[in-house]
Amino acid sequence: MVIFSVYVVNKAGGLIYQYDNYVPRAEAEKTFSYPLDLVLKHHDEKVVVSFGQRDGIKVGHAVLSINGIDVMGKSTADGKDILEYLKDPSNYPVSIRFGRARLSSNEKLMLASMFHSLFAIGSQLSPEPGSSGIEMLETDVFKLHCFQTLTGIKFIVLADPRQASIDALLRKIYEIYADFALKNPFYSLEMPIRCELFDQNLKSALEIAEKAGNFGAGS
Amino acid sequence: MSRQSNRTTDSKKMNSELFTLTYGALVTQLCKDYENDEEVNKQLDKMGYNIGVRLIEDFLARSSVGRCQDFRETADVIAKVAFKTYLGVTPSVTNWSPAGDEFSLILESNPLVDFVELPDNHNALIYSNLLCGVLRGALEMVQMAVDVKFVQDTLRGDNVTEIRMKFIKRIEENLPAGDE
């Protein structure tokens, strides 16, 4: 029973706060010897597995670190291109960690703006007048809940589909925003939220919601 | 008057006299800095506006009031819920204009002006002008443009304090989705 992430989107559709709570479960670290039996390719500024699924390393997983040092996009931490590095037999044996690539902050910004537009489309598609925008988006792995305030700010929570009482959590996050972000005189409206107290209180609210969700569903 | 905050973690009561003193210190310092009553009124309005745009979210988060359908509903919510929550007083809503776009809030008591007397050299000063800014800022965040001004003030010799609110228009830019 987990809350995966929280996003806060301002009136114009810009992401002003983002918090990730999940631990990616699918990560595998293996030691390889030359030649590498996985086929890797460049995709979107990352190096991903395109063929050769084995031992928990799936197609689509990205290279996260080499020999324990995190990679930066297409190059290793010292700036060498990863594919070149792995073609060189003198660099073996090498230990590579694969996992599902996390979204970068730019990607999150784009997704938030896209959601903002989809939210508006949701209300326009409605056969009845006066419909709200998208309130929930469901997939088999998570449910996205969205709450828009009367002033146009959206609070978005991604949670486990079985997690209960997300509505109450959204209202609580609204209260925390009204308290720790807005009452901070140094916080400017519509700007990214960089308030310690907001972070702390949000985390405790998420913990409380997760525990309460456990009691609710019983498993 | 003590305000009990609705936080579940702790309930804080604050002395209203400290609040009155703080506001008084603010106004007198502004008078010293600007030396011109009109300028002070404008600054109070601006400060009130900044408070209003933030206070509205706190109000909406705590009170679960939905969107008001017309100006009359807005007037009721302001008088009965907002003023009660934040200042502990409930003004009465009167003097509706025939078109229903203007009304007056009559305050029997104003917590900002406990113990205050305006001296003669500050005739044009609207002491509680902060409240006008707060109302204007808060309503602007829920897409309503209003004009707010004091028409009667106990500090200037009237019997009651009267705030006149006039609806100008709905702000159509940046409407949240689903409200058209």
CSV table of C-alpha atoms in Angstrom, one decimal:
chain,number,residue,atom,x,y,z
A,1,MET,CA,0.0,0.0,0.0
A,2,VAL,CA,2.0,2.9,-1.2
A,3,ILE,CA,1.7,6.4,-2.3
A,4,PHE,CA,4.1,6.7,-5.2
A,5,SER,CA,4.3,10.4,-5.9
A,6,VAL,CA,2.8,13.8,-5.4
A,7,TYR,CA,2.7,16.5,-8.0
A,8,VAL,CA,1.5,20.1,-7.6
A,9,VAL,CA,0.7,22.0,-10.7
A,10,ASN,CA,0.0,25.8,-10.8
A,11,LYS,CA,-2.7,27.7,-12.7
A,12,ALA,CA,-0.7,27.9,-15.9
A,13,GLY,CA,0.1,24.2,-16.0
A,14,GLY,CA,3.7,24.4,-14.7
A,15,LEU,CA,4.9,21.9,-12.2
A,16,ILE,CA,5.7,23.6,-8.9
A,17,TYR,CA,6.3,20.7,-6.7
A,18,GLN,CA,7.2,17.0,-7.1
A,19,TYR,CA,7.9,14.3,-4.6
A,20,ASP,CA,8.7,10.7,-5.3
A,21,ASN,CA,8.1,8.1,-2.6
A,22,TYR,CA,8.6,4.8,-4.4
A,23,VAL,CA,11.6,2.5,-4.5
A,24,PRO,CA,12.0,0.9,-7.8
A,25,ARG,CA,11.9,-2.8,-7.2
A,26,ALA,CA,13.3,-3.9,-10.4
A,27,GLU,CA,17.0,-3.3,-10.4
A,28,ALA,CA,19.7,-5.8,-11.2
A,29,GLU,CA,23.4,-5.6,-10.9
A,30,LYS,CA,25.5,-8.1,-12.6
A,31,THR,CA,29.2,-8.6,-13.5
A,32,PHE,CA,29.9,-9.2,-17.1
A,33,SER,CA,32.8,-10.4,-19.1
A,34,TYR,CA,33.7,-9.6,-22.7
A,35,PRO,CA,31.8,-9.8,-25.0
A,36,LEU,CA,28.6,-8.4,-23.6
A,37,ASP,CA,25.6,-10.6,-24.5
A,38,LEU,CA,23.1,-7.8,-24.1
A,39,VAL,CA,22.3,-5.5,-27.0
A,40,LEU,CA,22.3,-1.9,-25.9
A,41,LYS,CA,21.2,1.1,-27.8
A,42,HIS,CA,20.8,4.9,-27.3
A,43,HIS,CA,17.3,6.0,-26.5
A,44,ASP,CA,16.3,9.4,-25.3
A,45,GLU,CA,19.6,10.4,-23.8
A,46,LYS,CA,19.9,7.1,-22.0
A,47,VAL,CA,21.5,3.7,-22.8
A,48,VAL,CA,18.8,1.0,-22.7
A,49,VAL,CA,18.6,-2.7,-23.3
A,50,SER,CA,17.1,-3.5,-26.6
A,51,PHE,CA,17.6,-7.3,-26.8
A,52,GLY,CA,19.0,-10.0,-24.6
A,53,GLN,CA,16.6,-10.2,-21.6
A,54,ARG,CA,17.9,-12.4,-18.9
A,55,ASP,CA,18.2,-12.7,-15.1
A,56,GLY,CA,16.0,-9.9,-14.2
A,57,ILE,CA,17.4,-7.5,-16.8
A,58,LYS,CA,14.5,-6.6,-19.0
A,59,VAL,CA,14.2,-4.9,-22.4
A,60,GLY,CA,13.8,-1.2,-21.8
A,61,HIS,CA,15.9,-1.2,-18.6
A,62,ALA,CA,18.4,1.6,-18.6
A,63,VAL,CA,22.0,1.5,-17.5
A,64,LEU,CA,22.0,3.1,-14.1
A,65,SER,CA,25.6,2.6,-13.0
A,66,ILE,CA,28.9,1.1,-14.1
A,67,ASN,CA,31.2,-0.4,-11.5
A,68,GLY,CA,29.2,1.3,-8.8
A,69,ILE,CA,29.5,4.8,-10.2
A,70,ASP,CA,26.2,6.3,-11.5
A,71,VAL,CA,26.2,7.1,-15.1
A,72,MET,CA,25.1,10.5,-16.6
A,73,GLY,CA,22.8,9.9,-19.6
A,74,LYS,CA,24.9,8.4,-22.4
A,75,SER,CA,28.3,8.8,-20.8
A,76,THR,CA,30.0,7.4,-17.7
A,77,ALA,CA,30.7,9.7,-14.8
A,78,ASP,CA,34.1,10.6,-16.3
A,79,GLY,CA,32.6,11.5,-19.6
A,80,LYS,CA,33.3,8.5,-21.7
A,81,ASP,CA,30.6,7.2,-24.0
A,82,ILE,CA,29.1,4.1,-22.5
A,83,LEU,CA,28.8,2.0,-25.7
A,84,GLU,CA,32.4,2.8,-26.6
A,85,TYR,CA,33.5,1.9,-23.1
A,86,LEU,CA,31.7,-1.5,-23.3
A,87,LYS,CA,33.2,-2.3,-26.7
A,88,ASP,CA,36.7,-2.2,-25.3
A,89,PRO,CA,37.7,-5.6,-23.9
A,90,SER,CA,40.3,-4.1,-21.6
A,91,ASN,CA,37.5,-2.6,-19.4
A,92,TYR,CA,36.1,-6.0,-18.5
A,93,PRO,CA,35.1,-7.6,-16.2
A,94,VAL,CA,32.6,-4.8,-15.5
A,95,SER,CA,29.7,-4.6,-13.1
A,96,ILE,CA,26.6,-2.9,-14.5
A,97,ARG,CA,23.4,-2.0,-12.7
A,98,PHE,CA,20.2,-2.0,-14.8
A,99,GLY,CA,16.9,-0.8,-13.8
A,100,ARG,CA,13.8,1.1,-14.9
A,101,ALA,CA,14.9,4.6,-15.7
A,102,ARG,CA,13.4,7.2,-13.5
A,103,LEU,CA,11.9,10.3,-15.1
A,104,SER,CA,14.2,13.3,-15.2
A,105,SER,CA,12.9,16.6,-14.0
A,106,ASN,CA,12.4,18.0,-17.5
A,107,GLU,CA,10.3,15.0,-18.4
A,108,LYS,CA,8.2,15.5,-15.3
A,109,LEU,CA,7.6,19.1,-16.2
A,110,MET,CA,6.5,18.1,-19.7
A,111,LEU,CA,4.2,15.4,-18.3
A,112,ALA,CA,2.7,17.8,-15.8
A,113,SER,CA,1.9,20.3,-18.5
A,114,MET,CA,0.4,17.6,-20.7
A,115,PHE,CA,-1.7,16.4,-17.8
A,116,HIS,CA,-2.9,20.0,-17.3
A,117,SER,CA,-4.1,20.1,-20.9
A,118,LEU,CA,-5.7,16.7,-20.7
A,119,PHE,CA,-7.5,17.8,-17.5
A,120,ALA,CA,-9.1,20.6,-19.5
A,121,ILE,CA,-10.0,18.3,-22.3
A,122,GLY,CA,-11.7,16.0,-19.8
A,123,SER,CA,-14.2,18.7,-18.9
A,124,GLN,CA,-14.7,19.7,-22.5
A,125,LEU,CA,-15.5,16.2,-23.6
A,126,SER,CA,-18.3,16.0,-21.1
A,127,PRO,CA,-21.8,15.4,-22.5
A,128,GLU,CA,-23.3,17.4,-19.6
A,129,PRO,CA,-22.4,21.0,-19.0
A,130,GLY,CA,-20.4,21.9,-15.9
A,131,SER,CA,-18.3,18.8,-15.6
A,132,SER,CA,-15.1,18.8,-13.7
A,133,GLY,CA,-11.8,17.9,-15.2
A,134,ILE,CA,-10.1,14.5,-14.9
A,135,GLU,CA,-10.4,13.3,-11.3
A,136,MET,CA,-8.9,9.9,-11.7
A,137,LEU,CA,-6.7,8.0,-14.1
A,138,GLU,CA,-6.4,4.3,-13.6
A,139,THR,CA,-3.9,1.8,-14.9
A,140,ASP,CA,-3.2,-1.8,-13.7
A,141,VAL,CA,-0.2,-0.6,-11.6
A,142,PHE,CA,-1.3,2.7,-10.2
A,143,LYS,CA,-4.2,5.2,-9.8
A,144,LEU,CA,-3.7,8.9,-10.4
A,145,HIS,CA,-6.0,11.1,-8.4
A,146,CYS,CA,-6.3,14.8,-9.2
A,147,PHE,CA,-7.9,17.6,-7.2
A,148,GLN,CA,-8.3,21.1,-8.6
A,149,THR,CA,-8.9,23.9,-6.2
A,150,LEU,CA,-11.3,26.8,-6.9
A,151,THR,CA,-8.2,28.9,-7.6
A,152,GLY,CA,-6.8,26.6,-10.3
A,153,ILE,CA,-4.0,24.7,-8.4
A,154,LYS,CA,-4.0,21.0,-9.0
A,155,PHE,CA,-2.8,18.4,-6.5
A,156,ILE,CA,-2.0,15.1,-8.1
A,157,VAL,CA,-1.3,11.9,-6.2
A,158,LEU,CA,-0.1,8.6,-7.8
A,159,ALA,CA,-0.9,5.7,-5.5
A,160,ASP,CA,-1.4,2.0,-5.4
A,161,PRO,CA,-4.9,1.1,-6.8
A,162,ARG,CA,-6.0,-0.4,-3.5
A,163,GLN,CA,-5.0,2.6,-1.5
A,164,ALA,CA,-8.1,4.1,0.2
A,165,SER,CA,-9.1,7.6,1.1
A,166,ILE,CA,-6.9,9.5,-1.3
A,167,ASP,CA,-9.6,12.3,-1.4
A,168,ALA,CA,-8.9,13.0,2.2
A,169,LEU,CA,-5.2,12.9,1.5
A,170,LEU,CA,-5.6,15.4,-1.3
A,171,ARG,CA,-7.5,17.8,1.0
A,172,LYS,CA,-4.8,17.4,3.6
A,173,ILE,CA,-2.1,18.2,1.1
A,174,TYR,CA,-4.2,21.3,0.2
A,175,GLU,CA,-4.2,22.4,3.8
A,176,ILE,CA,-0.5,21.8,4.1
A,177,TYR,CA,0.1,23.9,1.0
A,178,ALA,CA,-2.1,26.7,2.4
A,179,ASP,CA,-0.2,26.6,5.6
A,180,PHE,CA,3.5,26.0,4.9
A,181,ALA,CA,3.8,27.3,1.4
A,182,LEU,CA,1.4,30.2,1.3
A,183,LYS,CA,2.0,31.4,4.9
A,184,ASN,CA,5.7,31.6,4.2
A,185,PRO,CA,6.0,35.2,3.2
A,186,PHE,CA,9.2,34.5,1.2
A,187,TYR,CA,7.3,32.0,-1.1
A,188,SER,CA,6.0,33.7,-4.3
A,189,LEU,CA,2.8,32.4,-5.7
A,190,GLU,CA,2.9,30.1,-8.8
A,191,MET,CA,6.7,29.5,-8.3
A,192,PRO,CA,8.3,26.2,-7.4
A,193,ILE,CA,7.8,25.3,-3.8
A,194,ARG,CA,11.1,25.2,-1.9
A,195,CYS,CA,9.9,25.2,1.7
A,196,GLU,CA,11.4,22.7,4.2
A,197,LEU,CA,8.4,22.7,6.4
A,198,PHE,CA,6.1,21.9,3.4
A,199,ASP,CA,8.4,18.9,2.5
A,200,GLN,CA,8.4,17.6,6.1
A,201,ASN,CA,4.7,17.9,6.7
A,202,LEU,CA,3.9,16.4,3.3
A,203,LYS,CA,6.0,13.4,4.1
A,204,SER,CA,4.3,12.8,7.5
A,205,ALA,CA,0.9,13.2,5.9
A,206,LEU,CA,1.8,10.5,3.3
A,207,GLU,CA,3.1,8.2,6.1
A,208,ILE,CA,-0.2,8.7,8.0
A,209,ALA,CA,-2.2,8.0,4.9
A,210,GLU,CA,-0.3,4.9,4.1
A,211,LYS,CA,-0.8,3.5,7.5
A,212,ALA,CA,-4.5,4.4,7.5
A,213,GLY,CA,-4.8,2.8,4.1
A,214,ASN,CA,-3.4,-0.4,5.4
A,215,PHE,CA,-6.1,-0.6,8.2
A,216,GLY,CA,-8.8,0.2,5.7
A,217,ALA,CA,-8.1,-2.5,3.2
A,218,GLY,CA,-7.0,-5.0,5.7
A,219,SER,CA,-4.2,-6.7,3.8
B,1,MET,CA,-11.4,37.6,20.9
B,2,SER,CA,-9.1,34.6,20.6
B,3,ARG,CA,-8.8,32.7,17.4
B,4,GLN,CA,-8.6,29.0,17.7
B,5,SER,CA,-6.8,27.5,14.7
B,6,ASN,CA,-8.2,24.3,13.3
B,7,ARG,CA,-5.0,22.4,13.1
B,8,THR,CA,-5.2,18.9,14.4
B,9,THR,CA,-1.7,19.0,15.7
B,10,ASP,CA,-2.1,21.9,18.2
B,11,SER,CA,-4.6,24.6,18.9
B,12,LYS,CA,-3.2,28.0,19.3
B,13,LYS,CA,-4.9,30.9,20.9
B,14,MET,CA,-3.5,34.3,20.4
B,15,ASN,CA,-4.2,37.5,22.3
B,16,SER,CA,-6.2,39.8,20.1
B,17,GLU,CA,-4.6,42.8,21.7
B,18,LEU,CA,-1.2,41.7,20.3
B,19,PHE,CA,-2.9,41.6,16.9
B,20,THR,CA,-4.3,45.1,17.4
B,21,LEU,CA,-1.0,46.4,18.5
B,22,THR,CA,0.8,44.8,15.6
B,23,TYR,CA,-1.6,46.3,13.1
B,24,GLY,CA,-1.3,49.7,14.8
B,25,ALA,CA,2.5,49.6,14.7
B,26,LEU,CA,2.3,48.8,11.0
B,27,VAL,CA,0.0,51.7,10.2
B,28,THR,CA,2.0,54.2,12.3
B,29,GLN,CA,5.2,53.1,10.7
B,30,LEU,CA,3.7,53.5,7.2
B,31,CYS,CA,2.5,57.0,8.2
B,32,LYS,CA,6.0,57.9,9.3
B,33,ASP,CA,7.6,56.4,6.1
B,34,TYR,CA,5.2,57.9,3.6
B,35,GLU,CA,3.9,61.0,5.4
B,36,ASN,CA,0.9,61.1,3.0
B,37,ASP,CA,-2.4,59.6,3.9
B,38,GLU,CA,-3.4,58.7,0.3
B,39,GLU,CA,-0.1,56.8,-0.1
B,40,VAL,CA,-0.5,55.0,3.1
B,41,ASN,CA,-4.0,53.9,2.1
B,42,LYS,CA,-2.6,52.6,-1.2
B,43,GLN,CA,0.1,50.6,0.6
B,44,LEU,CA,-2.4,49.1,3.0
B,45,ASP,CA,-4.5,48.1,0.1
B,46,LYS,CA,-1.5,46.4,-1.6
B,47,MET,CA,-0.5,44.6,1.6
B,48,GLY,CA,-4.0,43.5,2.0
B,49,TYR,CA,-4.0,42.2,-1.5
B,50,ASN,CA,-0.9,40.1,-0.9
B,51,ILE,CA,-2.6,38.7,2.3
B,52,GLY,CA,-5.8,38.0,0.4
B,53,VAL,CA,-4.3,36.0,-2.4
B,54,ARG,CA,-2.8,33.6,0.2
B,55,LEU,CA,-5.6,33.7,2.7
B,56,ILE,CA,-8.2,32.5,0.2
B,57,GLU,CA,-6.5,29.1,-0.2
B,58,ASP,CA,-6.4,28.7,3.6
B,59,PHE,CA,-10.1,29.6,3.7
B,60,LEU,CA,-11.0,27.1,0.9
B,61,ALA,CA,-8.8,24.4,2.3
B,62,ARG,CA,-10.4,24.6,5.8
B,63,SER,CA,-14.0,25.5,5.1
B,64,SER,CA,-15.0,23.2,2.2
B,65,VAL,CA,-17.2,25.9,0.8
B,66,GLY,CA,-17.9,25.3,-2.9
B,67,ARG,CA,-17.9,27.8,-5.7
B,68,CYS,CA,-20.5,30.5,-5.2
B,69,GLN,CA,-23.1,30.7,-7.9
B,70,ASP,CA,-23.9,34.4,-7.7
B,71,PHE,CA,-22.9,37.5,-5.9
B,72,ARG,CA,-25.5,37.1,-3.1
B,73,GLU,CA,-24.0,33.7,-2.2
B,74,THR,CA,-20.6,35.3,-2.2
B,75,ALA,CA,-21.7,38.1,0.1
B,76,ASP,CA,-23.2,35.5,2.6
B,77,VAL,CA,-20.1,33.4,2.6
B,78,ILE,CA,-17.9,36.4,3.2
B,79,ALA,CA,-20.0,37.7,6.0
B,80,LYS,CA,-21.0,34.6,7.8
B,81,VAL,CA,-18.0,32.3,7.2
B,82,ALA,CA,-14.9,34.3,6.3
B,83,PHE,CA,-15.3,37.2,8.7
B,84,LYS,CA,-16.4,34.9,11.5
B,85,THR,CA,-13.4,32.6,10.9
B,86,TYR,CA,-10.7,35.2,10.7
B,87,LEU,CA,-11.9,38.2,12.7
B,88,GLY,CA,-14.5,36.6,14.9
B,89,VAL,CA,-17.1,39.1,13.9
B,90,THR,CA,-20.2,38.6,11.7
B,91,PRO,CA,-21.0,41.7,9.7
B,92,SER,CA,-24.5,42.1,8.3
B,93,VAL,CA,-25.1,42.3,4.5
B,94,THR,CA,-27.4,45.1,3.5
B,95,ASN,CA,-28.0,47.9,1.0
B,96,TRP,CA,-28.2,45.7,-2.1
B,97,SER,CA,-28.2,47.7,-5.3
B,98,PRO,CA,-31.2,47.1,-7.6
B,99,ALA,CA,-29.0,45.2,-10.1
B,100,GLY,CA,-27.7,43.0,-7.3
B,101,ASP,CA,-24.0,43.8,-8.0
B,102,GLU,CA,-23.3,46.0,-4.9
B,103,PHE,CA,-23.8,45.5,-1.3
B,104,SER,CA,-22.6,46.7,2.1
B,105,LEU,CA,-21.1,44.9,5.0
B,106,ILE,CA,-21.9,46.6,8.2
B,107,LEU,CA,-19.5,45.9,11.1
B,108,GLU,CA,-20.6,46.7,14.6
B,109,SER,CA,-17.1,46.1,15.9
B,110,ASN,CA,-13.8,46.0,14.1
B,111,PRO,CA,-11.1,44.2,15.9
B,112,LEU,CA,-8.4,46.2,14.1
B,113,VAL,CA,-9.5,49.4,15.7
B,114,ASP,CA,-9.9,48.5,19.4
B,115,PHE,CA,-8.4,51.4,21.4
B,116,VAL,CA,-7.6,53.5,18.3
B,117,GLU,CA,-8.4,57.2,17.8
B,118,LEU,CA,-7.5,59.0,14.7
B,119,PRO,CA,-5.7,62.4,15.2
B,120,ASP,CA,-6.8,65.5,13.3
B,121,ASN,CA,-3.9,65.5,11.0
B,122,HIS,CA,-4.8,62.1,9.5
B,123,ASN,CA,-8.2,62.9,8.2
B,124,ALA,CA,-7.8,61.1,4.9
B,125,LEU,CA,-6.4,57.9,6.4
B,126,ILE,CA,-8.5,54.8,6.1
B,127,TYR,CA,-7.1,52.9,9.0
B,128,SER,CA,-8.5,49.5,8.1
B,129,ASN,CA,-7.8,49.7,4.4
B,130,LEU,CA,-6.0,46.4,4.7
B,131,LEU,CA,-9.3,44.7,4.8
B,132,CYS,CA,-10.3,46.1,1.5
B,133,GLY,CA,-7.1,44.7,-0.1
B,134,VAL,CA,-7.7,41.3,1.5
B,135,LEU,CA,-11.2,41.0,0.1
B,136,ARG,CA,-10.1,42.2,-3.3
B,137,GLY,CA,-7.1,39.8,-3.5
B,138,ALA,CA,-9.1,36.8,-2.2
B,139,LEU,CA,-11.9,37.3,-4.7
B,140,GLU,CA,-9.6,37.9,-7.6
B,141,MET,CA,-8.1,34.4,-7.0
B,142,VAL,CA,-11.6,32.9,-7.4
B,143,GLN,CA,-12.0,34.8,-10.7
B,144,MET,CA,-14.1,37.7,-9.4
B,145,ALA,CA,-13.0,41.3,-9.9
B,146,VAL,CA,-14.5,43.5,-7.2
B,147,ASP,CA,-14.1,47.1,-6.0
B,148,VAL,CA,-14.0,47.4,-2.2
B,149,LYS,CA,-14.1,50.6,-0.2
B,150,PHE,CA,-15.0,52.0,3.2
B,151,VAL,CA,-17.9,54.3,3.1
B,152,GLN,CA,-18.4,54.7,6.9
B,153,ASP,CA,-15.7,54.4,9.6
B,154,THR,CA,-16.2,54.6,13.3
B,155,LEU,CA,-12.8,56.2,13.6
B,156,ARG,CA,-14.0,59.1,11.6
B,157,GLY,CA,-17.1,59.7,13.6
B,158,ASP,CA,-19.7,57.5,12.0
B,159,ASN,CA,-21.8,55.1,14.0
B,160,VAL,CA,-20.8,51.9,12.3
B,161,THR,CA,-18.1,50.7,9.9
B,162,GLU,CA,-19.5,50.1,6.4
B,163,ILE,CA,-17.6,48.4,3.6
B,164,ARG,CA,-19.1,48.7,0.1
B,165,MET,CA,-18.4,45.9,-2.3
B,166,LYS,CA,-19.1,46.2,-6.0
B,167,PHE,CA,-18.9,43.4,-8.5
B,168,ILE,CA,-17.1,44.5,-11.6
B,169,LYS,CA,-16.7,41.4,-13.7
B,170,ARG,CA,-15.8,37.7,-13.8
B,171,ILE,CA,-12.2,37.3,-14.7
B,172,GLU,CA,-12.2,35.0,-17.8
B,173,GLU,CA,-8.5,34.5,-18.3
B,174,ASN,CA,-6.9,31.5,-16.6
B,175,LEU,CA,-10.2,30.0,-15.6
B,176,PRO,CA,-9.6,26.6,-14.1
B,177,ALA,CA,-10.7,23.9,-16.4
B,178,GLY,CA,-14.3,22.9,-15.9
B,179,ASP,CA,-15.6,26.3,-14.8
B,180,GLU,CA,-16.6,27.8,-18.1
